[in-house]
């Protein structure tokens, strides 16, 4: 090989593949299809959400107009929380109805509670403006939390 000739094709391919592998973070390798639940729940749809390495699994039952959801995300810091919300009246957080999951600092168990975000200065723990039941939360081995609920 002379100094002006390009490297052999196999070297160029190896360098290119190595570079691409370094650019893919381990969290990007996780997708909806790779996630399993402790209770073996199955959802007919899933979205790899574009922010915060979060995922939304859901199934819609048209016979009783019920949405079953599983929202998975990693809290931004240890001891933090995750939230999934619906705003039935507008866009944005003000007016949204949210499910908030966190790890209880005393018991260590994952919990979920409902909050009404009536304005940017008022967040109140209370029942939502629509039916929500079977609310549970799960702490996952990778540090993420999952919120489960059924919504009418």
mmCIF file of C-alpha atoms in Angstrom:
data_model
loop_
_atom_site.group_PDB
_atom_site.id
_atom_site.type_symbol
_atom_site.label_atom_id
_atom_site.label_comp_id
_atom_site.label_asym_id
_atom_site.label_seq_id
_atom_site.Cartn_x
_atom_site.Cartn_y
_atom_site.Cartn_z
ATOM 1 C CA UNK A 1 0.000 0.000 0.000
ATOM 2 C CA UNK A 2 1.402 3.404 -0.987
ATOM 3 C CA UNK A 3 0.971 6.526 1.174
ATOM 4 C CA UNK A 4 -1.521 8.043 -1.281
ATOM 5 C CA UNK A 5 -3.757 4.963 -1.677
ATOM 6 C CA UNK A 6 -6.924 4.587 0.406
ATOM 7 C CA UNK A 7 -7.056 1.997 3.200
ATOM 8 C CA UNK A 8 -8.421 -1.405 2.254
ATOM 9 C CA UNK A 9 -12.230 -1.613 2.124
ATOM 10 C CA UNK A 10 -12.420 -3.904 5.147
ATOM 11 C CA UNK A 11 -10.609 -1.310 7.310
ATOM 12 C CA UNK A 12 -12.891 1.497 6.127
ATOM 13 C CA UNK A 13 -15.996 -0.601 6.847
ATOM 14 C CA UNK A 14 -14.669 -1.525 10.305
ATOM 15 C CA UNK A 15 -13.950 2.121 11.160
ATOM 16 C CA UNK A 16 -17.399 3.209 9.933
ATOM 17 C CA UNK A 17 -19.240 0.505 11.914
ATOM 18 C CA UNK A 18 -17.186 1.273 15.038
ATOM 19 C CA UNK A 19 -18.016 4.968 14.772
ATOM 20 C CA UNK A 20 -21.749 4.276 14.370
ATOM 21 C CA UNK A 21 -21.738 1.872 17.327
ATOM 22 C CA UNK A 22 -20.201 4.546 19.549
ATOM 23 C CA UNK A 23 -22.919 7.020 18.574
ATOM 24 C CA UNK A 24 -25.763 4.728 19.668
ATOM 25 C CA UNK A 25 -26.368 4.996 23.397
ATOM 26 C CA UNK A 26 -27.466 1.894 25.315
ATOM 27 C CA UNK A 27 -30.806 3.559 26.166
ATOM 28 C CA UNK A 28 -31.534 4.030 22.466
ATOM 29 C CA UNK A 29 -31.339 0.277 22.056
ATOM 30 C CA UNK A 30 -34.377 -0.162 24.294
ATOM 31 C CA UNK A 31 -37.677 -0.128 22.472
ATOM 32 C CA UNK A 32 -41.282 -0.888 23.267
ATOM 33 C CA UNK A 33 -40.981 -4.352 21.813
ATOM 34 C CA UNK A 34 -38.142 -5.267 24.200
ATOM 35 C CA UNK A 35 -40.052 -4.344 27.363
ATOM 36 C CA UNK A 36 -41.709 -6.908 29.611
ATOM 37 C CA UNK A 37 -43.986 -6.411 32.604
ATOM 38 C CA UNK A 38 -43.977 -8.290 35.913
ATOM 39 C CA UNK A 39 -47.655 -9.189 35.591
ATOM 40 C CA UNK A 40 -47.186 -10.172 31.914
ATOM 41 C CA UNK A 41 -49.569 -7.442 30.739
ATOM 42 C CA UNK A 42 -49.911 -7.170 26.985
ATOM 43 C CA UNK A 43 -50.795 -3.975 25.113
ATOM 44 C CA UNK A 44 -51.785 -3.813 21.455
ATOM 45 C CA UNK A 45 -49.893 -0.552 20.777
ATOM 46 C CA UNK A 46 -46.681 1.067 21.923
ATOM 47 C CA UNK A 47 -44.841 4.293 21.212
ATOM 48 C CA UNK A 48 -41.159 4.940 21.763
ATOM 49 C CA UNK A 49 -41.610 8.551 22.851
ATOM 50 C CA UNK A 50 -39.086 11.072 21.538
ATOM 51 C CA UNK A 51 -38.136 12.557 24.924
ATOM 52 C CA UNK A 52 -36.703 11.340 28.206
ATOM 53 C CA UNK A 53 -36.304 7.734 27.005
ATOM 54 C CA UNK A 54 -39.964 7.125 27.753
ATOM 55 C CA UNK A 55 -42.506 4.681 26.376
ATOM 56 C CA UNK A 56 -46.282 4.507 26.213
ATOM 57 C CA UNK A 57 -47.991 1.132 25.892
ATOM 58 C CA UNK A 58 -51.758 1.175 25.384
ATOM 59 C CA UNK A 59 -54.801 -0.830 24.355
ATOM 60 C CA UNK A 60 -58.218 0.572 23.519
ATOM 61 C CA UNK A 61 -61.352 -1.440 24.247
ATOM 62 C CA UNK A 62 -64.080 -0.014 21.986
ATOM 63 C CA UNK A 63 -66.849 -2.087 23.598
ATOM 64 C CA UNK A 64 -66.557 -0.135 26.868
ATOM 65 C CA UNK A 65 -64.488 2.859 25.611
ATOM 66 C CA UNK A 66 -61.637 2.125 27.999
ATOM 67 C CA UNK A 67 -57.961 2.855 27.489
ATOM 68 C CA UNK A 68 -55.429 0.698 29.341
ATOM 69 C CA UNK A 69 -52.013 2.348 29.604
ATOM 70 C CA UNK A 70 -48.505 1.655 30.817
ATOM 71 C CA UNK A 71 -46.176 4.652 30.839
ATOM 72 C CA UNK A 72 -42.481 3.979 31.450
ATOM 73 C CA UNK A 73 -39.786 6.569 32.110
ATOM 74 C CA UNK A 74 -36.714 7.085 34.263
ATOM 75 C CA UNK A 75 -36.913 9.832 36.894
ATOM 76 C CA UNK A 76 -34.521 12.700 36.223
ATOM 77 C CA UNK A 77 -32.752 12.079 39.537
ATOM 78 C CA UNK A 78 -32.629 9.469 42.267
ATOM 79 C CA UNK A 79 -35.773 9.730 44.364
ATOM 80 C CA UNK A 80 -37.508 11.623 41.551
ATOM 81 C CA UNK A 81 -40.859 11.079 39.899
ATOM 82 C CA UNK A 82 -42.446 10.526 36.492
ATOM 83 C CA UNK A 83 -45.785 11.775 35.177
ATOM 84 C CA UNK A 84 -48.150 11.144 32.302
ATOM 85 C CA UNK A 85 -50.995 13.575 31.680
ATOM 86 C CA UNK A 86 -54.017 14.210 29.498
ATOM 87 C CA UNK A 87 -55.349 17.701 28.903
ATOM 88 C CA UNK A 88 -59.011 17.247 27.930
ATOM 89 C CA UNK A 89 -59.631 20.966 27.362
ATOM 90 C CA UNK A 90 -56.514 22.578 25.883
ATOM 91 C CA UNK A 91 -52.860 22.121 24.989
ATOM 92 C CA UNK A 92 -50.089 22.558 27.528
ATOM 93 C CA UNK A 93 -49.771 21.524 31.146
ATOM 94 C CA UNK A 94 -52.274 23.997 32.617
ATOM 95 C CA UNK A 95 -55.590 22.163 32.689
ATOM 96 C CA UNK A 96 -54.073 18.706 32.456
ATOM 97 C CA UNK A 97 -55.041 15.687 34.495
ATOM 98 C CA UNK A 98 -51.981 13.688 35.517
ATOM 99 C CA UNK A 99 -50.843 10.395 36.927
ATOM 100 C CA UNK A 100 -47.627 10.777 38.925
ATOM 101 C CA UNK A 101 -45.452 7.823 39.865
ATOM 102 C CA UNK A 102 -42.666 7.806 42.432
ATOM 103 C CA UNK A 103 -40.902 5.575 44.930
ATOM 104 C CA UNK A 104 -42.119 6.050 48.485
ATOM 105 C CA UNK A 105 -39.046 7.136 50.483
ATOM 106 C CA UNK A 106 -40.205 5.267 53.602
ATOM 107 C CA UNK A 107 -41.384 1.951 52.169
ATOM 108 C CA UNK A 108 -39.383 1.911 48.910
ATOM 109 C CA UNK A 109 -42.481 0.787 47.009
ATOM 110 C CA UNK A 110 -43.600 2.468 43.813
ATOM 111 C CA UNK A 111 -46.831 4.449 44.050
ATOM 112 C CA UNK A 112 -49.078 6.402 41.692
ATOM 113 C CA UNK A 113 -51.381 9.322 42.518
ATOM 114 C CA UNK A 114 -53.634 11.585 40.467
ATOM 115 C CA UNK A 115 -53.168 15.352 40.246
ATOM 116 C CA UNK A 116 -55.168 18.173 38.709
ATOM 117 C CA UNK A 117 -52.857 20.768 37.172
ATOM 118 C CA UNK A 118 -55.429 23.559 37.062
ATOM 119 C CA UNK A 119 -52.780 26.235 36.431
ATOM 120 C CA UNK A 120 -49.012 26.594 36.415
ATOM 121 C CA UNK A 121 -49.179 27.691 40.064
ATOM 122 C CA UNK A 122 -51.765 25.168 41.290
ATOM 123 C CA UNK A 123 -51.194 21.423 41.355
ATOM 124 C CA UNK A 124 -53.695 19.601 43.536
ATOM 125 C CA UNK A 125 -53.762 15.922 44.476
ATOM 126 C CA UNK A 126 -57.317 14.845 43.685
ATOM 127 C CA UNK A 127 -59.505 12.625 41.548
ATOM 128 C CA UNK A 128 -59.446 13.445 37.862
ATOM 129 C CA UNK A 129 -62.302 14.782 35.738
ATOM 130 C CA UNK A 130 -62.619 11.355 34.070
ATOM 131 C CA UNK A 131 -62.713 7.842 35.484
ATOM 132 C CA UNK A 132 -59.362 6.255 36.337
ATOM 133 C CA UNK A 133 -58.985 2.902 38.064
ATOM 134 C CA UNK A 134 -56.525 0.029 38.511
ATOM 135 C CA UNK A 135 -53.796 2.600 39.174
ATOM 136 C CA UNK A 136 -50.522 0.919 40.078
ATOM 137 C CA UNK A 137 -46.841 1.707 39.787
ATOM 138 C CA UNK A 138 -43.817 -0.519 39.388
ATOM 139 C CA UNK A 139 -40.165 0.096 40.082
ATOM 140 C CA UNK A 140 -38.086 -1.559 37.354
ATOM 141 C CA UNK A 141 -34.621 -3.110 37.545
ATOM 142 C CA UNK A 142 -33.130 -0.507 35.166
ATOM 143 C CA UNK A 143 -34.099 2.386 37.493
ATOM 144 C CA UNK A 144 -37.181 3.370 35.525
ATOM 145 C CA UNK A 145 -40.727 3.515 36.865
ATOM 146 C CA UNK A 146 -43.902 2.307 35.211
ATOM 147 C CA UNK A 147 -47.394 3.723 35.739
ATOM 148 C CA UNK A 148 -50.378 1.501 34.912
ATOM 149 C CA UNK A 149 -54.010 2.610 34.735
ATOM 150 C CA UNK A 150 -57.325 2.171 33.021
ATOM 151 C CA UNK A 151 -59.061 5.328 31.767
ATOM 152 C CA UNK A 152 -62.632 5.963 30.638
#
